[in-house]
Amino acid sequence: MPATFRSLSELLERIEATKKRLEIVDSTANYLKTLDALEIESAVNMMVGRAFPKYSQRTLDVSWQTLIRTLEDTYELDWDLFRQAMARTGDVGSAVKSVLEGCRAKKQTQLTMNPLTITEVQRSFDAIAKAQGAGSRTRKERQLTALLSQATPIEAKYLTKILTGEMRTGLHEGLMEQAVARAFNVPLQKVQHASMVLGDIGEVAATLKMQGAEGLDKAGFSVFRPVKLMLAQTAQSVNEALSEHGGETAFEYKYDGARVQIHKQNNQVRVFSRRLSDVTQSLPEVVAAIKSNVKAGEAILEGEVIALDSAGFPIAFQHLMRRFKRVRELGNMTQKIPLTMVLFDILYLNGESLISKPYIERRSILAQTVGNIPLTKQAILNQPEQAYTFLEEALAAGHEGLMAKKLDSPYTPGRRGKRWLKIKPILEPLDLVITAAEYGYGRRKGWLSDYYLAARDPASGEFLVVGKTFRGLTDAEIIDLTGRLKESAVSQEGHKVTVIPKIVVEVAYNEIQQSPKYKSHMALRFARITRIRDDKTPQEADTISHVREIFERQFRSKGKYNTN
Ligand code: AMP
């Protein structure tokens, strides 16, 4: 007997009601035992709220509006009741169920038809995802109507939860791993490892069902299927990182960019983002660099893509993200925001997984594999003073801080642990007002590109300068600002133009120092503009007392960012 979607929905209903972890694992394991090889992968994914395997690039792309219209088309829905149910339950799926229980289906065929099976639901999901391009909304709606018209209220609840990505029953992926281990009587660690390598717990369950535990032993990476990323924890100082890693560690510059995982097989290259979506088309430079530098037939590499301004400083992350979104009209974006890539890891090479090898060995394999593509700047150190100097260098070059990587550590996909530590001495950003600007040199000649940043003093109404920066903006933004600042110029002295305080910018920095340079007696260190806040007036900028508060807070957490 094929497993019904109703049985799955009823199980989820019980899970939602108990919240007891042991009970959840037990009942899920028992249920998994009843499924066959074809059903189990779908069921596992559906139960954790996904329509497709985690590594899959397929998405349902059903908007809330489309779902509402379909529900309307299928049932005689009373929208007031729906709104009340939404307010009461705070959950779309539960609201759908509660309203459907009280209303008549216009097109419902459930009474005369066989119950929906898990396989049929999966087939509908496949068809919905497949509907793309012109007319896709109508086709998606048609598929959805067909699916929902067969669903009972409880089934509609869980379909809605999957369609909207809001499962929230308490059965998260970690518990599902436990349930799979219990159902097939294999050690949890083995299941976790396979889930990490295969990138999907549903596939692990299917492999166990079809091939048993030996099947898992054979599971390995495959090129073009993204691997979950290893993540870092935070360390408060270079000292903490050193002691956490046993006195010696590999420090690397921490670049403020976007992480990429690059898969290569012969002449084919695909690039995945931090969220494992395929961004190959947005990043032609990355593809070209890999093709011309990596000679290996197969490789999975990781690195950071960064954007640099004309002076070679990194520009704000938001500009870089624009590149990721531009898939179609890339146009001259490649010239406007040229990208640089630095690599820091290698997970797989020519059929061999490298993730169990120590960091230090992977790094050396990486260096031998990637030709002229630069690696992250790295120093293996055991002295706090040297580490602190390295951190200062990274910050002075406009980067975010340092990463510390334990020398003997394996690559652990999907895990956030202490083997990678990030040291990122950034304090909360400030909204400051530009009160003056200086003309730049070289490429920036003729542009007001170095900005005086001031905080508001509500008592006197004055704006007090707390820093100066030429970092963070794109050329286009600098040109635009130059025009706007000139319009509000009140005087000029040499290169320096004083302006009416009008423009608010968001500023990141690494420290606030005492300084005789400005009347405020404070100066931001390594300041950079992260955003122009045209939505804010100077009266909404941060006050000088707020800046002083942060300045003083640094001392309360004395030693946080230095070697003590
Ligand atoms: P966070 O996003 O703050 O958790 O910091 C981790 C992120 O820093 C990674 O996901 C990478 O995108 C980025 N990163 C920058 N430089 C490095 C590096 N040298 N090694 C690893 N990750 C880096």
Coordinates of C-alpha atoms and ligand atoms in Angstrom, one line a residue:
M1 CA 0.0 0.0 0.0
P2 CA 1.5 3.3 -1.0
A3 CA 1.9 5.7 2.0
T4 CA -0.7 8.4 2.1
F5 CA -0.1 12.1 2.7
R6 CA -2.8 11.9 5.3
S7 CA -0.6 9.5 7.4
L8 CA 2.3 11.9 7.2
S9 CA 0.0 14.9 8.1
E10 CA -1.4 13.0 11.1
L11 CA 2.1 12.2 12.4
L12 CA 3.1 15.9 12.0
E13 CA 0.0 16.9 13.9
R14 CA 1.0 14.6 16.8
I15 CA 4.6 15.9 16.7
E16 CA 3.4 19.5 16.7
A17 CA 1.3 18.8 19.8
T18 CA 3.9 17.0 21.9
K19 CA 7.1 19.0 21.5
K20 CA 8.8 16.2 23.5
R21 CA 12.0 15.4 21.6
L22 CA 12.1 11.7 22.5
E23 CA 8.6 11.2 21.5
I24 CA 9.2 13.0 18.2
V25 CA 12.2 10.9 17.4
D26 CA 10.4 7.7 18.3
S27 CA 7.2 8.3 16.4
T28 CA 9.1 9.6 13.4
A29 CA 11.4 6.5 13.4
N30 CA 8.5 4.2 13.6
Y31 CA 6.8 5.9 10.7
L32 CA 9.9 5.9 8.5
K33 CA 10.1 2.1 8.9
T34 CA 6.7 1.8 7.2
L35 CA 7.8 3.6 4.0
D36 CA 9.3 2.1 0.9
A37 CA 12.5 3.3 -0.9
L38 CA 10.7 5.6 -3.3
E39 CA 8.6 7.3 -0.6
I40 CA 11.1 7.8 2.1
E41 CA 13.2 10.6 0.6
S42 CA 10.2 12.7 -0.2
A43 CA 8.6 12.0 3.1
V44 CA 11.7 13.0 5.1
N45 CA 12.1 16.2 3.2
M46 CA 8.4 17.1 3.5
M47 CA 8.5 16.4 7.2
V48 CA 11.3 18.9 7.8
G49 CA 9.4 21.4 5.6
R50 CA 11.0 21.1 2.2
A51 CA 9.5 20.1 -1.1
F52 CA 12.9 19.1 -2.5
P53 CA 16.3 17.8 -1.3
K54 CA 18.4 20.5 0.4
Y55 CA 21.1 20.5 -2.3
S56 CA 18.5 20.8 -5.1
Q57 CA 18.3 24.1 -6.9
R58 CA 14.6 23.6 -7.6
T59 CA 12.1 25.9 -5.8
L60 CA 8.3 25.9 -5.8
D61 CA 8.1 29.7 -6.2
V62 CA 4.5 29.9 -5.1
S63 CA 3.7 33.4 -3.8
W64 CA 1.4 33.9 -1.0
Q65 CA -1.0 35.6 -3.4
T66 CA -1.0 32.6 -5.7
L67 CA -1.8 30.3 -2.8
I68 CA -4.6 32.5 -1.6
R69 CA -6.1 32.7 -5.0
T70 CA -6.0 29.0 -5.4
L71 CA -7.6 28.4 -2.0
E72 CA -10.3 30.8 -3.0
D73 CA -10.8 29.1 -6.3
T74 CA -11.0 25.7 -4.6
Y75 CA -13.0 26.4 -1.6
E76 CA -15.8 28.8 -0.5
L77 CA -13.4 30.5 1.9
D78 CA -14.7 33.0 4.4
W79 CA -11.9 35.5 4.6
D80 CA -13.1 37.0 7.9
L81 CA -12.9 33.6 9.5
F82 CA -9.5 33.1 7.9
R83 CA -8.2 36.3 9.4
Q84 CA -9.6 35.5 12.8
A85 CA -8.0 32.0 12.6
M86 CA -4.7 33.6 11.5
A87 CA -4.8 35.9 14.5
R88 CA -5.6 33.1 16.9
T89 CA -3.1 30.5 15.6
G90 CA -0.4 32.8 14.2
D91 CA 0.3 30.0 11.7
V92 CA -0.9 30.0 8.1
G93 CA -1.2 26.2 7.9
S94 CA -3.3 26.0 11.0
A95 CA -5.5 28.8 9.9
V96 CA -6.1 27.1 6.5
K97 CA -7.0 23.9 8.3
S98 CA -9.4 25.6 10.8
V99 CA -11.2 27.5 8.0
L100 CA -11.4 24.6 5.6
E101 CA -13.0 22.5 8.3
G102 CA -15.9 24.9 8.3
C103 CA -16.4 25.4 4.6
R104 CA -17.5 23.6 1.5
A105 CA -15.2 22.7 -1.3
K106 CA -16.2 24.0 -4.7
K107 CA -14.0 21.7 -6.6
Q108 CA -13.3 19.1 -4.0
T109 CA -13.0 15.6 -5.3
Q110 CA -11.6 14.0 -2.2
L111 CA -14.7 12.0 -1.4
T112 CA -14.8 10.2 -4.6
M113 CA -11.1 9.8 -5.2
N114 CA -8.4 7.7 -3.6
P115 CA -6.5 9.5 -0.9
L116 CA -3.5 11.5 -1.9
T117 CA -0.2 9.6 -1.7
I118 CA 3.2 11.0 -0.8
T119 CA 4.4 10.1 -4.2
E120 CA 1.5 12.0 -5.8
V121 CA 2.2 15.1 -3.7
Q122 CA 5.9 14.9 -4.7
R123 CA 4.9 14.7 -8.4
S124 CA 2.7 17.8 -8.0
F125 CA 5.6 19.7 -6.3
D126 CA 7.8 18.7 -9.3
A127 CA 5.3 20.0 -11.7
I128 CA 4.8 23.3 -9.8
A129 CA 8.6 23.8 -9.7
K130 CA 8.8 23.0 -13.4
A131 CA 6.3 25.7 -14.4
Q132 CA 8.7 28.6 -15.2
G133 CA 8.9 31.5 -17.6
A134 CA 5.9 33.0 -19.5
G135 CA 2.5 31.9 -18.2
S136 CA 4.1 30.0 -15.3
R137 CA 1.7 31.6 -12.8
T138 CA -1.3 30.2 -14.4
R139 CA 0.3 26.8 -14.8
K140 CA 1.4 26.8 -11.2
E141 CA -2.1 27.7 -10.1
R142 CA -3.6 24.9 -12.2
Q143 CA -1.3 22.4 -10.5
L144 CA -2.0 23.8 -7.1
T145 CA -5.7 23.7 -7.6
A146 CA -5.5 20.1 -8.7
L147 CA -3.5 19.3 -5.6
L148 CA -5.5 21.2 -3.0
S149 CA -8.8 20.0 -4.4
Q150 CA -7.8 16.5 -3.3
A151 CA -6.7 17.6 0.1
T152 CA -8.6 17.2 3.3
P153 CA -8.2 20.1 5.8
I154 CA -5.4 18.5 7.7
E155 CA -3.5 17.7 4.5
A156 CA -4.1 21.2 3.3
K157 CA -2.5 22.5 6.5
Y158 CA 0.7 20.6 5.9
L159 CA 0.7 21.4 2.2
T160 CA 0.4 25.0 3.0
K161 CA 3.3 24.8 5.5
I162 CA 5.5 23.2 2.9
L163 CA 4.4 25.6 0.2
T164 CA 5.1 28.7 2.4
G165 CA 8.3 27.2 4.0
E166 CA 6.8 27.5 7.5
M167 CA 6.8 24.0 8.8
R168 CA 7.7 24.8 12.5
T169 CA 6.5 21.6 14.1
G170 CA 9.6 21.1 16.3
L171 CA 10.9 18.2 14.0
H172 CA 14.0 19.9 12.9
E173 CA 16.8 18.4 10.8
G174 CA 18.9 17.4 13.9
L175 CA 15.9 15.3 15.3
M176 CA 15.3 13.9 11.8
E177 CA 18.9 12.6 11.8
Q178 CA 18.2 10.9 15.1
A179 CA 15.0 9.4 13.8
V180 CA 16.7 8.1 10.7
A181 CA 19.5 6.6 12.8
R182 CA 16.9 4.9 15.1
A183 CA 14.7 3.6 12.2
F184 CA 17.7 1.9 10.5
N185 CA 19.6 1.1 13.7
V186 CA 22.8 2.8 12.6
P187 CA 25.0 5.0 14.8
L188 CA 23.9 8.7 14.8
Q189 CA 27.4 9.8 13.9
K190 CA 27.3 7.8 10.7
V191 CA 24.0 9.4 9.7
Q192 CA 25.2 12.9 10.5
H193 CA 28.4 12.3 8.5
A194 CA 26.4 11.0 5.5
S195 CA 24.0 13.9 5.7
M196 CA 26.9 16.3 5.7
V197 CA 28.5 14.6 2.7
L198 CA 25.3 13.9 0.7
G199 CA 23.9 17.3 1.6
D200 CA 20.4 15.9 2.3
I201 CA 19.0 13.7 5.1
G202 CA 16.2 12.5 2.8
E203 CA 18.8 10.9 0.5
V204 CA 20.5 9.4 3.5
A205 CA 17.3 7.7 4.5
A206 CA 16.7 6.5 0.9
T207 CA 20.3 5.1 0.8
L208 CA 19.8 3.2 4.0
K209 CA 16.5 1.8 2.8
M210 CA 18.0 0.6 -0.5
Q211 CA 21.5 -0.3 0.4
G212 CA 21.7 -0.6 4.2
A213 CA 24.6 0.8 6.3
E214 CA 27.2 -0.2 3.7
G215 CA 25.5 2.1 1.3
L216 CA 26.4 5.0 3.6
D217 CA 30.0 4.0 3.7
K218 CA 30.2 4.5 0.0
A219 CA 28.5 7.9 0.0
G220 CA 30.8 10.6 -1.2
F221 CA 30.8 14.1 -2.6
S222 CA 29.7 14.6 -6.1
V223 CA 30.7 17.6 -8.2
F224 CA 27.9 20.1 -8.8
R225 CA 26.1 19.2 -5.7
P226 CA 26.9 21.9 -3.2
V227 CA 28.3 20.9 0.2
K228 CA 27.1 22.6 3.4
L229 CA 29.6 25.2 4.6
M230 CA 31.8 25.0 7.6
L231 CA 31.1 28.0 9.8
A232 CA 33.0 29.9 12.4
Q233 CA 32.4 30.9 16.0
T234 CA 33.5 34.3 17.4
A235 CA 36.6 34.9 19.4
Q236 CA 37.0 38.2 21.3
S237 CA 40.7 38.6 20.8
V238 CA 43.7 37.1 19.0
N239 CA 44.7 35.8 22.4
E240 CA 41.5 33.8 22.9
A241 CA 42.0 32.3 19.4
L242 CA 45.6 31.3 20.2
S243 CA 44.7 29.7 23.5
E244 CA 41.6 28.0 22.0
H245 CA 43.8 26.5 19.3
G246 CA 46.6 25.3 21.7
G247 CA 49.0 28.2 21.4
E248 CA 49.5 28.2 17.7
T249 CA 47.1 28.8 14.9
A250 CA 46.7 29.9 11.3
F251 CA 45.5 33.4 11.1
E252 CA 44.0 34.5 7.8
Y253 CA 42.6 37.9 6.8
K254 CA 38.9 38.0 7.1
Y255 CA 37.5 39.6 3.9
D256 CA 34.2 41.3 3.8
G257 CA 32.8 39.7 0.8
A258 CA 30.6 36.9 -0.3
R259 CA 31.5 33.3 0.2
V260 CA 31.5 31.1 -2.8
Q261 CA 31.8 27.3 -3.2
I262 CA 33.2 26.5 -6.7
H263 CA 32.7 23.1 -8.4
K264 CA 34.7 22.2 -11.4
Q265 CA 34.5 19.1 -13.7
N266 CA 36.6 19.3 -16.8
N267 CA 35.5 22.4 -18.6
Q268 CA 32.4 23.0 -16.6
V269 CA 32.4 25.3 -13.6
R270 CA 29.5 26.1 -11.3
V271 CA 29.5 28.6 -8.4
F272 CA 27.3 28.4 -5.3
S273 CA 26.6 31.1 -2.8
R274 CA 26.6 30.9 0.9
R275 CA 23.0 29.7 0.8
L276 CA 24.1 27.1 -1.7
S277 CA 22.1 28.6 -4.6
D278 CA 23.7 28.6 -8.0
V279 CA 25.1 32.0 -8.8
T280 CA 27.4 30.9 -11.7
Q281 CA 25.8 33.3 -14.2
S282 CA 26.4 36.4 -12.0
L283 CA 30.1 35.7 -11.6
P284 CA 31.7 35.2 -15.0
E285 CA 35.1 36.4 -13.7
V286 CA 35.1 33.6 -11.2
V287 CA 34.3 31.0 -13.8
A288 CA 37.0 32.4 -16.2
A289 CA 39.7 32.4 -13.4
I290 CA 38.9 28.8 -12.5
K291 CA 39.0 27.6 -16.1
S292 CA 42.3 29.2 -16.8
N293 CA 44.0 28.4 -13.5
V294 CA 42.7 25.1 -12.2
K295 CA 44.1 22.2 -14.2
A296 CA 42.6 19.4 -12.1
G297 CA 39.8 17.5 -13.8
E298 CA 37.5 17.7 -10.7
A299 CA 37.7 20.0 -7.7
I300 CA 35.5 21.6 -5.1
L301 CA 37.0 24.9 -3.8
E302 CA 36.0 27.6 -1.4
G303 CA 36.7 31.3 -1.2
E304 CA 35.5 34.8 -0.8
V305 CA 34.6 37.1 -3.6
I306 CA 35.3 40.7 -2.9
A307 CA 34.9 44.0 -4.7
L308 CA 37.6 46.6 -4.6
D309 CA 37.4 50.3 -5.2
S310 CA 39.7 52.2 -7.6
A311 CA 42.3 52.6 -4.8
G312 CA 42.3 48.9 -4.1
F313 CA 40.2 49.1 -0.9
P314 CA 37.3 46.8 -0.4
I315 CA 33.9 48.4 -1.0
A316 CA 30.8 47.9 1.0
F317 CA 29.2 44.5 1.0
Q318 CA 25.8 45.8 -0.3
H319 CA 27.4 46.7 -3.7
L320 CA 28.8 43.3 -4.0
M321 CA 25.4 41.7 -3.3
R322 CA 24.0 43.7 -6.2
R323 CA 26.2 41.7 -8.4
F324 CA 24.8 38.4 -7.1
K325 CA 21.2 39.5 -7.9
R326 CA 22.1 40.6 -11.4
V327 CA 21.8 37.5 -13.4
R328 CA 20.3 38.7 -16.6
E329 CA 21.3 42.3 -17.1
L330 CA 24.9 41.9 -16.1
G331 CA 25.8 44.4 -18.8
N332 CA 28.7 46.6 -17.8
M333 CA 28.4 45.7 -14.1
T334 CA 31.5 43.6 -14.6
Q335 CA 33.4 46.9 -15.3
K336 CA 31.5 48.9 -12.7
I337 CA 32.1 46.5 -9.9
P338 CA 35.1 44.4 -10.7
L339 CA 35.4 41.4 -8.5
T340 CA 38.5 39.7 -7.0
M341 CA 38.5 36.3 -5.6
V342 CA 40.6 34.8 -2.8
L343 CA 40.5 31.1 -2.1
F344 CA 40.8 29.5 1.3
D345 CA 39.9 25.8 1.1
I346 CA 39.6 22.7 -1.0
L347 CA 37.2 19.9 -0.2
Y348 CA 37.6 17.5 -3.0
L349 CA 40.1 16.8 -5.7
N350 CA 39.9 14.3 -8.5
G351 CA 37.6 11.8 -6.9
E352 CA 39.0 12.1 -3.4
S353 CA 37.3 13.8 -0.5
L354 CA 39.8 16.0 1.4
I355 CA 37.6 17.0 4.3
S356 CA 39.2 14.7 6.9
K357 CA 42.7 16.0 6.1
P358 CA 44.1 18.6 8.5
Y359 CA 43.7 22.2 7.5
I360 CA 47.4 22.6 6.9
E361 CA 47.5 19.9 4.4
R362 CA 44.4 21.1 2.6
R363 CA 45.9 24.5 2.4
S364 CA 49.0 23.2 0.7
I365 CA 47.0 21.1 -1.7
L366 CA 44.9 24.2 -2.5
A367 CA 48.0 26.2 -3.2
Q368 CA 49.2 23.5 -5.6
T369 CA 45.9 23.3 -7.4
V370 CA 44.8 26.8 -8.2
G371 CA 47.6 28.3 -10.2
N372 CA 47.7 32.1 -10.0
I373 CA 44.5 32.6 -8.1
P374 CA 45.4 34.3 -4.8
L375 CA 44.8 32.5 -1.5
T376 CA 43.7 34.4 1.6
K377 CA 46.6 36.1 3.3
Q378 CA 47.8 33.8 6.0
A379 CA 50.3 33.7 8.8
I380 CA 50.9 30.8 11.2
L381 CA 51.7 32.4 14.5
N382 CA 52.2 31.6 18.2
Q383 CA 52.9 35.1 19.6
P384 CA 50.1 37.4 20.6
E385 CA 52.0 40.5 19.6
Q386 CA 52.6 39.2 16.1
A387 CA 49.0 38.2 15.8
Y388 CA 47.9 41.6 16.9
T389 CA 50.1 43.2 14.3
F390 CA 48.6 40.9 11.7
L391 CA 45.1 42.0 12.8
E392 CA 46.2 45.7 12.5
E393 CA 47.5 45.1 9.0
A394 CA 44.2 43.4 7.9
L395 CA 42.2 46.3 9.3
A396 CA 44.5 48.9 7.8
A397 CA 44.0 47.2 4.4
G398 CA 40.3 47.7 4.8
H399 CA 39.4 44.2 5.8
E400 CA 37.1 43.0 8.5
G401 CA 39.4 41.3 10.9
L402 CA 41.0 37.8 11.1
M403 CA 40.0 34.2 11.0
A404 CA 41.9 31.7 13.1
K405 CA 41.9 28.1 11.8
K406 CA 43.1 25.2 13.9
L407 CA 46.1 23.7 12.2
D408 CA 45.0 20.0 12.5
S409 CA 41.3 20.6 12.0
P410 CA 39.2 18.7 9.4
Y411 CA 36.6 20.6 7.3
T412 CA 33.3 19.9 9.0
P413 CA 30.4 20.8 6.6
G414 CA 27.4 22.5 8.1
R415 CA 28.9 22.8 11.6
R416 CA 29.7 26.0 13.5
G417 CA 32.6 25.2 15.8
K418 CA 35.6 26.5 17.5
R419 CA 38.0 25.1 14.9
W420 CA 37.4 28.3 12.9
L421 CA 37.2 31.4 14.9
K422 CA 36.5 34.9 13.6
I423 CA 38.0 37.9 15.2
K424 CA 36.0 40.9 14.0
P425 CA 36.5 44.0 16.1
I426 CA 33.6 46.0 14.8
L427 CA 31.5 48.1 17.0
E428 CA 27.9 49.1 16.2
P429 CA 27.8 51.4 13.2
L430 CA 27.0 55.1 13.6
D431 CA 24.9 57.4 11.6
L432 CA 26.9 60.5 11.1
V433 CA 26.6 63.7 9.2
I434 CA 29.1 65.0 6.5
T435 CA 30.2 68.5 7.6
A436 CA 33.1 68.9 5.2
A437 CA 34.9 67.1 2.4
E438 CA 38.3 67.2 0.8
Y439 CA 39.1 66.8 -2.9
G440 CA 40.9 63.5 -3.7
Y441 CA 44.1 62.8 -5.6
G442 CA 45.0 60.7 -8.6
R443 CA 42.0 59.0 -9.9
R444 CA 39.8 60.9 -7.5
K445 CA 41.0 64.3 -8.6
G446 CA 38.1 66.7 -8.9
W447 CA 35.9 64.5 -6.6
L448 CA 35.1 65.4 -3.1
S449 CA 36.1 62.0 -1.8
D450 CA 37.4 62.3 1.8
Y451 CA 34.6 63.1 4.2
Y452 CA 34.5 64.6 7.7
L453 CA 32.0 62.7 9.8
A454 CA 30.2 64.4 12.7
A455 CA 27.9 63.5 15.5
R456 CA 25.1 65.8 16.8
D457 CA 25.3 67.7 20.0
P458 CA 21.7 68.3 21.0
A459 CA 22.7 70.8 23.7
S460 CA 24.4 73.2 21.3
G461 CA 22.9 72.1 18.0
E462 CA 26.5 71.8 16.7
F463 CA 27.9 68.9 14.7
L464 CA 31.1 67.6 16.2
V465 CA 33.6 65.8 14.0
V466 CA 34.6 62.3 15.2
G467 CA 36.4 61.0 12.1
K468 CA 37.3 61.2 8.5
T469 CA 37.2 58.6 5.7
F470 CA 37.6 58.1 2.0
R471 CA 36.6 54.4 2.2
G472 CA 33.5 52.5 1.4
L473 CA 31.8 54.2 -1.5
T474 CA 31.7 53.4 -5.2
D475 CA 33.0 55.8 -7.8
A476 CA 29.4 56.5 -8.9
E477 CA 28.4 57.3 -5.3
I478 CA 31.4 59.6 -4.9
I479 CA 30.5 61.5 -8.1
D480 CA 27.0 61.9 -6.9
L481 CA 28.0 63.0 -3.5
T482 CA 30.5 65.5 -5.0
G483 CA 27.6 67.2 -6.8
R484 CA 25.4 67.3 -3.8
L485 CA 28.1 68.6 -1.5
K486 CA 29.1 71.3 -3.9
E487 CA 25.5 72.6 -3.9
S488 CA 25.6 73.0 -0.1
A489 CA 29.2 74.4 0.1
V490 CA 29.6 77.3 2.5
S491 CA 33.4 77.9 2.2
Q492 CA 36.5 76.4 0.7
E493 CA 40.0 76.4 2.2
G494 CA 42.6 74.7 0.0
H495 CA 41.3 71.2 -0.7
K496 CA 38.7 71.3 2.0
V497 CA 35.1 72.3 1.4
T498 CA 32.9 73.0 4.3
V499 CA 29.2 72.2 3.7
I500 CA 25.9 72.6 5.4
P501 CA 25.3 69.4 7.4
K502 CA 22.7 67.6 5.3
I503 CA 23.9 64.2 4.3
V504 CA 23.8 61.3 6.7
V505 CA 25.9 58.3 6.2
E506 CA 26.2 55.0 8.1
V507 CA 29.8 54.4 9.3
A508 CA 31.5 51.3 10.4
Y509 CA 34.8 51.5 12.3
N510 CA 37.0 49.3 14.5
E511 CA 37.6 51.4 17.5
I512 CA 37.0 54.8 19.0
Q513 CA 40.3 56.5 20.1
Q514 CA 41.0 59.5 22.2
S515 CA 42.3 62.2 19.9
P516 CA 43.4 65.8 20.2
K517 CA 42.7 66.2 16.5
Y518 CA 39.0 67.1 16.8
K519 CA 37.1 69.2 19.3
S520 CA 35.1 66.1 20.3
H521 CA 38.5 64.6 21.5
M522 CA 37.5 61.3 19.9
A523 CA 38.4 59.8 16.5
L524 CA 37.0 56.7 14.8
R525 CA 39.7 54.2 13.7
F526 CA 39.4 52.6 10.3
A527 CA 36.1 54.3 9.6
R528 CA 34.3 53.4 6.4
I529 CA 31.0 54.4 4.9
T530 CA 28.7 51.5 4.6
R531 CA 25.6 53.3 3.4
I532 CA 24.3 56.7 2.4
R533 CA 21.3 57.2 4.7
D534 CA 19.1 59.5 2.5
D535 CA 16.2 58.3 4.6
K536 CA 17.6 60.1 7.6
T537 CA 17.8 63.8 8.4
P538 CA 20.8 65.2 10.3
Q539 CA 18.5 65.6 13.3
E540 CA 18.2 61.8 13.4
A541 CA 22.0 61.3 13.3
D542 CA 23.7 59.8 16.4
T543 CA 24.5 62.1 19.2
I544 CA 28.0 62.9 20.5
S545 CA 26.9 61.4 23.9
H546 CA 26.1 58.2 22.2
V547 CA 29.6 58.1 20.6
R548 CA 31.1 58.8 24.0
E549 CA 29.1 56.0 25.5
I550 CA 30.5 53.5 23.0
F551 CA 34.0 55.0 23.6
E552 CA 33.6 54.3 27.3
R553 CA 32.1 50.9 26.9
Q554 CA 35.3 49.9 25.1
F555 CA 37.2 50.4 28.4
R556 CA 34.6 48.5 30.4
S557 CA 35.3 45.5 28.2
K558 CA 39.0 46.3 28.5
G559 CA 41.3 44.1 26.6
K560 CA 38.5 42.9 24.3
Y561 CA 40.2 43.8 21.1
N562 CA 43.8 43.9 22.2
T563 CA 46.3 41.4 23.3
N564 CA 45.5 41.4 27.0
Ligands
AMP1 P1 30.5 35.4 9.5 O1 29.7 35.5 8.2 O2 30.7 36.7 10.2 O3 30.0 34.2 10.3 O4 32.0 35.0 9.1 C1 32.3 33.9 8.4 C2 32.4 34.3 6.9 O5 33.6 35.0 6.7 C3 32.6 33.1 6.0 O6 31.4 32.5 5.7 C4 33.2 33.7 4.8 O7 32.2 34.2 3.9 C5 33.9 34.9 5.3 N1 35.4 34.9 5.2 C6 36.2 36.0 4.9 N2 37.5 35.6 5.0 C7 37.5 34.3 5.2 C8 38.6 33.4 5.4 N3 39.9 33.8 5.3 N4 38.3 32.1 5.7 C9 37.0 31.7 5.9 N5 36.0 32.6 5.7 C10 36.2 33.8 5.4

